[in-house]
Coordinates of C-alpha atoms in Angstrom, one line a residue:
X3 CA -0.1 0.1 0.2
X4 CA 1.4 3.4 -0.9
X5 CA 0.2 6.6 1.0
X6 CA -0.6 9.4 -1.0
X7 CA -0.6 13.2 -0.4
X8 CA -2.7 15.1 -2.5
X9 CA -2.5 18.6 -2.6
X10 CA -5.7 19.8 -4.5
X11 CA -7.4 17.0 -3.1
X12 CA -10.8 18.4 -3.5
X13 CA -10.6 19.5 -7.0
X14 CA -11.5 17.4 -10.1
X15 CA -8.7 15.5 -10.7
X16 CA -8.0 15.0 -6.9
X17 CA -11.1 13.4 -6.3
X18 CA -10.8 10.9 -9.3
X19 CA -7.7 10.2 -8.1
X20 CA -8.2 9.5 -4.4
X21 CA -11.0 7.3 -5.6
X22 CA -8.9 5.2 -8.1
X23 CA -6.1 5.3 -5.2
X24 CA -8.8 3.5 -2.8
X25 CA -10.0 1.2 -5.3
X26 CA -6.6 -0.4 -5.8
X27 CA -5.7 -0.5 -2.0
X28 CA -3.5 2.7 -1.5
X29 CA -4.2 5.4 1.1
X30 CA -5.1 8.9 -0.1
X31 CA -4.8 11.7 2.1
X32 CA -6.5 14.7 0.7
X33 CA -6.1 18.4 1.1
X34 CA -9.0 20.2 1.2
X35 CA -9.6 23.8 2.5
X36 CA -13.7 24.3 2.9
X37 CA -15.3 22.2 5.8
X38 CA -18.1 20.8 3.0
X39 CA -15.8 18.9 1.1
X40 CA -14.7 16.6 3.6
X41 CA -17.9 14.4 3.8
X42 CA -17.4 13.7 -0.3
X43 CA -13.7 12.9 0.1
X44 CA -14.5 10.2 2.8
X45 CA -17.0 8.6 0.5
X46 CA -14.4 8.6 -2.3
X47 CA -12.3 6.6 0.2
X48 CA -10.0 9.5 1.1
X49 CA -8.6 10.5 4.5
X50 CA -9.7 14.3 4.4
X51 CA -6.8 16.4 5.7
X52 CA -8.0 19.9 6.6
X53 CA -5.8 22.9 5.3
X54 CA -5.2 25.9 3.5
X55 CA -2.3 26.3 0.9
X56 CA -2.8 30.2 1.6
X57 CA -2.4 29.8 5.3
X58 CA -0.3 26.8 5.7
X59 CA 3.6 27.4 6.7
X60 CA 6.5 24.7 5.6
X61 CA 6.5 23.4 8.6
X62 CA 2.8 22.9 9.2
X63 CA 2.3 21.4 5.7
X64 CA 5.5 19.0 6.0
X65 CA 3.7 17.7 9.3
X66 CA 0.4 17.1 7.5
X67 CA 2.1 15.3 4.6
X68 CA 5.0 13.3 6.4
X69 CA 4.5 9.4 6.6
X70 CA 3.4 9.6 3.2
X71 CA 5.2 8.0 0.2
X72 CA 4.3 10.6 -2.7
X73 CA 3.0 14.2 -2.9
X74 CA 0.7 14.9 -5.7
X75 CA 0.2 18.5 -6.5
X76 CA -2.8 19.5 -8.3
X77 CA -3.8 22.4 -6.9
X78 CA -5.1 25.4 -8.8
X79 CA -6.6 28.6 -8.5
X80 CA -8.5 27.8 -12.1
X81 CA -8.7 31.5 -13.1
X82 CA -10.2 32.6 -9.9
X83 CA -9.1 35.5 -7.8
X84 CA -7.0 36.7 -11.2
X85 CA -3.0 36.8 -11.1
X86 CA -2.9 37.4 -7.6
X87 CA -4.5 33.6 -6.5
X88 CA -2.6 32.2 -9.7
X89 CA 0.6 33.5 -8.0
X90 CA -0.2 32.7 -4.7
X91 CA -1.7 28.7 -5.6
X92 CA 0.3 27.7 -8.5
X93 CA 3.4 29.7 -8.2
X94 CA 4.4 30.1 -4.3
X95 CA 1.9 27.2 -3.5
X96 CA 4.0 24.8 -5.5
X97 CA 7.1 26.2 -4.0
X98 CA 6.0 25.7 -0.6
X99 CA 4.8 21.9 -1.3
X100 CA 8.5 21.1 -2.8
X101 CA 10.2 22.5 0.5
X102 CA 7.7 20.6 2.8
X103 CA 8.2 17.9 0.9
X104 CA 12.0 18.0 1.4
X105 CA 11.3 18.6 5.1
X106 CA 9.3 15.7 5.6
X107 CA 11.5 13.3 3.6
X108 CA 8.8 12.6 1.2
X109 CA 11.1 12.3 -2.1
X110 CA 8.3 11.5 -4.7
X111 CA 6.4 14.3 -6.0
X112 CA 4.2 14.4 -9.1
X113 CA 2.8 18.0 -10.4
X114 CA 0.2 18.2 -12.8
X115 CA 1.4 21.6 -14.9
X116 CA -0.2 22.8 -18.3
X117 CA 0.4 21.7 -21.8
X118 CA 2.6 24.3 -23.5
X119 CA 0.2 25.2 -26.6
X120 CA -2.7 25.7 -24.1
X121 CA -4.6 28.4 -25.2
X122 CA -2.4 28.9 -28.9
X123 CA -4.3 29.6 -31.8
X124 CA -6.7 32.0 -30.2
X125 CA -6.7 35.2 -28.7
X126 CA -5.6 34.6 -24.6
X127 CA -6.1 37.1 -21.6
X128 CA -3.1 38.9 -19.7
X129 CA -4.2 36.6 -16.7
X130 CA -4.0 33.6 -18.7
X131 CA -0.4 34.5 -19.7
X132 CA 0.2 35.4 -16.5
X133 CA -1.2 31.5 -15.5
X134 CA 1.2 29.8 -18.1
X135 CA 4.0 31.6 -17.1
X136 CA 3.5 30.8 -13.3
X137 CA 2.8 27.2 -14.5
X138 CA 5.9 27.2 -16.2
X139 CA 8.1 28.8 -13.6
X140 CA 6.8 26.0 -11.3
X141 CA 8.0 23.5 -13.5
X142 CA 11.4 25.1 -13.4
X143 CA 11.5 25.1 -9.6
X144 CA 10.6 21.3 -9.4
X145 CA 12.6 20.3 -12.0
X146 CA 15.8 21.8 -10.1
X147 CA 15.1 20.4 -6.6
X148 CA 16.7 17.0 -5.6
X149 CA 13.3 15.1 -5.6
X150 CA 12.1 12.4 -7.2
X151 CA 9.5 14.7 -9.7
X152 CA 7.5 13.9 -12.4
X153 CA 6.0 16.8 -14.4
X154 CA 2.7 15.8 -15.9
X155 CA 1.5 17.9 -18.6
X156 CA -2.2 17.2 -19.8
X157 CA -3.9 18.9 -22.3
X158 CA -7.4 20.2 -22.1
X159 CA -8.9 18.9 -19.4
X160 CA -12.9 17.3 -20.3
X161 CA -15.2 15.9 -17.8
X162 CA -16.0 12.9 -20.5
X163 CA -15.5 9.4 -19.2
X164 CA -12.3 8.0 -19.3
X165 CA -11.1 5.4 -21.3
X166 CA -7.8 4.4 -20.0
X167 CA -5.9 4.9 -23.1
X168 CA -3.8 7.7 -23.5
X169 CA -0.8 9.6 -26.0
X170 CA 1.9 10.1 -23.6
X171 CA 5.4 11.3 -24.5
X172 CA 8.1 14.1 -24.3
X173 CA 6.7 15.9 -26.9
X174 CA 3.3 15.1 -28.4
X175 CA 0.5 17.3 -30.5
X176 CA -1.8 19.3 -28.4
X177 CA -5.3 17.6 -27.7
X178 CA -8.2 16.9 -25.0
X179 CA -7.7 14.3 -22.4
X180 CA -10.6 13.4 -19.7
X181 CA -9.8 14.0 -16.1
X182 CA -10.6 10.4 -15.9
X183 CA -7.4 9.3 -17.9
X184 CA -5.1 12.1 -16.0
X185 CA -6.0 10.6 -12.7
X186 CA -5.3 7.0 -14.0
X187 CA -1.7 8.4 -15.0
X188 CA -1.2 9.8 -11.9
X189 CA -2.3 6.5 -10.3
X190 CA 0.4 4.6 -12.8
X191 CA 2.9 6.7 -12.1
X192 CA 2.4 6.5 -8.2
X193 CA 2.7 2.6 -9.1
X194 CA 5.6 2.9 -11.1
X195 CA 8.5 4.8 -9.3
X196 CA 11.1 3.8 -12.1
X197 CA 9.5 6.8 -14.2
X198 CA 11.5 9.4 -12.7
X199 CA 13.1 12.9 -13.4
X200 CA 11.0 13.7 -16.5
X201 CA 8.2 15.8 -18.0
X202 CA 5.4 14.0 -20.0
X203 CA 2.8 15.4 -22.0
X204 CA -0.4 13.8 -21.9
X205 CA -3.5 13.7 -24.3
X206 CA -6.4 11.1 -25.2
X207 CA -5.2 8.2 -27.5
X208 CA -5.1 4.6 -28.2
X209 CA -2.7 3.0 -25.8
X210 CA -3.5 1.7 -22.3
X211 CA -1.9 3.9 -19.9
X212 CA 0.1 1.4 -18.3
X213 CA 1.8 0.6 -21.7
X214 CA 2.1 4.4 -22.6
X215 CA 4.4 5.1 -19.5
X216 CA 7.0 2.2 -20.0
X217 CA 8.7 4.1 -22.2
X218 CA 9.7 6.2 -19.5
X219 CA 10.9 3.4 -17.6

């Protein structure tokens, strides 16, 4: 059994990952902020851990994740609160989580990032440009750490039912990907610790998730 600490546990990917971890016999510690989120997380099989990424310091977050085997960072402002919130959650929040993981001696760290071509081909707003810049800087920060990291860059996230089949590569054409399959890929990465220190782009595809990740072992 693996214990995964999910930052962004109440988000759409975090909830799906917790459910899939539970189904596979693993333990998910899901960080959540709003009190009403705890019951739903429990129903999914997660252990709810209350905490606000905007209020926790390094020591407090490290204490919450202590004893875990892997940290999964799938938190994001989601465009709410403007650039300031994006900077705080997607940027400084990631840096805080990396520092806390090192302090807690949790070496494995998975980051859900953003596909480089997201939003290209159409006019985008200044807040979105800031979002992409912050996401890239978060990637840089994690990649420069001494942790056992994997950065996952999914394409456009959709709520369609997952197929369990994806297209994964170092650099692939842009496309959509169901959140179910992003969660399934995170689960597979948790179960495949040999996949390490690599950036993986992900879209919907024809290859079973486990097989798609074998090329990175």
